[in-house]
Amino acid sequence: MNATRPQTRRERLDAKETAVISAARALFLEKGEAGTRVAEIAKRACVAEGTLYLYFKNKRAILQAVVADHWEQLTVGAREAVEGQTETFDKLEALTTFHLRAVIADWSLLMLGTRLWATGAEAEEQMERDYRRNYVAIFDDLFRRGQDRGDVAADASLWQVRDLFYGTLEYTARTMMLHPERTDYDGVTEFVVAQVKSACLSGGQMPLYKEESGSRDLRSITGRLEAALKDLKSLDV
Amino acid sequence: MNATRPQTRRERLDAKETAVISAARALFLEKGEAGTRVAEIAKRACVAEGTLYLYFKNKRAILQAVVADHWEQLTVGAREAVEGQTETFDKLEALTTFHLRAVIADWSLLMLGTRLWATGAEAEEQMERDYRRNYVAIFDDLFRRGQDRGDVAADASLWQVRDLFYGTLEYTARTMMLHPERTDYDGVTEFVVAQVKSACLSGGQMPLYKEESGSRDLRSITGRLEAALKDLKSLDV
Amino acid sequence: MNATRPQTRRERLDAKETAVISAARALFLEKGEAGTRVAEIAKRACVAEGTLYLYFKNKRAILQAVVADHWEQLTVGAREAVEGQTETFDKLEALTTFHLRAVIADWSLLMLGTRLWATGAEAEEQMERDYRRNYVAIFDDLFRRGQDRGDVAADASLWQVRDLFYGTLEYTARTMMLHPERTDYDGVTEFVVAQVKSACLSGGQMPLYKEESGSRDLRSITGRLEAALKDLKSLDV
Amino acid sequence: MNATRPQTRRERLDAKETAVISAARALFLEKGEAGTRVAEIAKRACVAEGTLYLYFKNKRAILQAVVADHWEQLTVGAREAVEGQTETFDKLEALTTFHLRAVIADWSLLMLGTRLWATGAEAEEQMERDYRRNYVAIFDDLFRRGQDRGDVAADASLWQVRDLFYGTLEYTARTMMLHPERTDYDGVTEFVVAQVKSACLSGGQMPLYKEESGSRDLRSITGRLEAALKDLKSLDV
DNA sequence: TATGAATGAGGCTTCATTCAT
DNA sequence: TATGAATGAAGCCTCATTCAT
């Protein structure tokens, strides 16, 4: 009722729910679903074990809440990152940067999600699919608007490019996690963006572009020649 | 195939061991690790529960054996696929086709592997990494030989291209699993191969365009010019 | 009915207390003691859970109150039924009718009572006994007055006849509950009354039969006459 | 296989099952269903807690087994008691004696059975009904054969007499349990048998004897005579 | 007096592992 | 080597009761 009085009843309840989710997130990340004890979650959330069950039907429901919460944060973050840009490929770059870091930060959470549908629970599979679809809609939107603006070839295949984008990013993220010495985020971003661009410009099937490319190539080559000649000149006199 | 060839892991196993692994594989696939009971594995393998423990230290060891077995099959299969071809990009295509199908067929097994290192067991993480490295060596080999043969740009980044390759493929595989209506394996293969090619030809940093060969020529010419100029500089006056 | 008459237990209770008892009665009947949750009772009584504990020490106390209330209603009902009649066996018939119907209506409540003393709580056993004794006093009263009036044999055994009466009635009630097709209340009443009458008339110890009975009766009467005459003689001389 | 070697595998299993049932019986009797802990049953049966679940699906199943076992013993015992006699009413007396003692010995077990169907489990209600029907068949048989032999009136109502018999006996048993000072088993037996006989001889609907009114008249006349004699005494000289 | 969120002890049950045969 | 009955630790969850508001 009053923003300055944050402790309304409803808000206190929400706070507790949040505490549980974040405690659970930490533990699930650290020890996996099976390795995490409900009692631990309770203790870490500073709540009695029984209290958990006022907020969540059972352990599984906590996991679901964690996953849902994670996707929501992901989606919000990605949307913000993209909205900060106006140009199609600037948006793409922003999304790339965001996704790469987010995935590295919470890799296990994505796995938790994946785990949800390794158990034969149809409903959970569907949820997971919906979360991802909702998240991925940001990319899809970017892609389609790019087509409208002429930045992306009209015949480019959305889902192929999308798989390329997320696949490469997530696999790279995993690689980077396994090889902590690899820290060239910018290089990865640049590579992925370039790759996606390339796939966007052609029809996806043959990733090469119309006019532009030729002139661009020429431009870069020209630039290198000019630089070389400049060197040449500086030697002389 | 050849008695003098060192036996693969599987060939070394006795029948009972094999039965257990394959029963376990099926159950792990179907119900996940936690969802699978040791008793079930035993029953499906037509073995007494206690007998399992003559062959495997514990449930975890069975999981490890399943994963090891899977990676070995994958590796053998991939190697055979690649060995059937001589040209770099034919090899690539064969590998693509093989990997896509293999991943779709046993997606959950990959996840099981992933699960091995979600539990904080350092040794298992290392094993998983080694399996994958061993498997991925096939691609790496292909890539490096391609460079030797001039099919792949000398400055292409192996690990970037590798992440692109496996990332896109595995993500696509997952997508295809979730959308059974998508069955265009060949289209996917073509797309992935093209994309990888594109990344192989440029330095990975700059993916390329339309007049591919033309611009490549230009670029190589530029390179030669630059080299010549450098020579020029070093000679001088 | 009468303001000057001492209030029954129920009349002394306030509305909330009554609501709880009746909610509890319904739930105990439906789901048994262990199957009923305190929370349910509260909800059905439109009272907060905590409020229950202002009125009742704990769940057990609620059960006790329900049972007490039930016995009180039973006792009041039986008394009214009996008071409507003047003749011994008319009273008996009225009581039979009342008890049969009451037991069928709330069979489970009798069981609840029984349950009270299946737990080794001495005090509760005693309460249950007292309730029943109080209720049964109506029959006992009827029986003793019948003896005074000569309707019941002076040497009939009260407790045997009482067990016959209540036992047959309650067992019959259960039977009727299990066999809903059996609806001949009047027949049952008639049978039970006749049976009790029969036990009342003889000494309870020796109920009588066809042939035998006549001669036995005669024998006992003869005996009494002889005794009376002996008295007579002892006066004289 | 060999009667002298009682420890065959099968027999050992049976022995354990029996041990569990009898431990459970004792505890259920002492503390009721809800009051009994599975752990206690296990300990008393000298078995690990988990072992119980190799023999019984869950706690409820143990209770059911106890009840089933009890009914079986009851039925066997009753049958033996009855088979020891040839005459209808000798059988009846034997059955009475047996039932009275059995019910007193294990009153709570009957209650356990009753409890089974206070929980809304349709299947269990049916089982309980079947057990009882099976047990009661012994009485029914006795009754019908009695009719064939002419010991029981052809128009006597089986189910009324049956309710009279079991009702009186079980109620009496309860009474006796509550009043330990009452130990006149024989008196009870005699009373019940007489009462049942009486109900058997008439049509059940009118359980009174031949010259009923005659003998009653005689008795009332005797009463008046006695009264007159008393008067006589008090007057005198 | 009234509320209902919070508590936490303790129950039932599962299941990986052992061990006597 | 093979068996499968037995084990018992430990988890999830329930629910009567309390207590801050």
mmCIF file of C-alpha atoms (C1' of nucleotides) in Angstrom, chain E residues 7-20:
data_model
loop_
_atom_site.group_PDB
_atom_site.id
_atom_site.type_symbol
_atom_site.label_atom_id
_atom_site.label_comp_id
_atom_site.label_asym_id
_atom_site.label_seq_id
_atom_site.Cartn_x
_atom_site.Cartn_y
_atom_site.Cartn_z
ATOM 1 C "C1'" DT E 7 7.195 -24.265 13.157
ATOM 2 C "C1'" DG E 8 9.703 -28.761 13.556
ATOM 3 C "C1'" DA E 9 9.343 -33.281 15.340
ATOM 4 C "C1'" DG E 10 8.816 -37.492 13.607
ATOM 5 C "C1'" DG E 11 6.381 -40.672 10.418
ATOM 6 C "C1'" DC E 12 6.540 -43.703 6.378
ATOM 7 C "C1'" DT E 13 8.964 -45.286 2.788
ATOM 8 C "C1'" DT E 14 12.747 -46.031 -0.682
ATOM 9 C "C1'" DC E 15 16.702 -48.082 -2.438
ATOM 10 C "C1'" DA E 16 21.813 -48.619 -2.910
ATOM 11 C "C1'" DT E 17 24.590 -51.876 -0.932
ATOM 12 C "C1'" DT E 18 25.969 -56.088 1.709
ATOM 13 C "C1'" DC E 19 26.413 -60.883 2.882
ATOM 14 C "C1'" DA E 20 25.132 -65.589 4.024
#
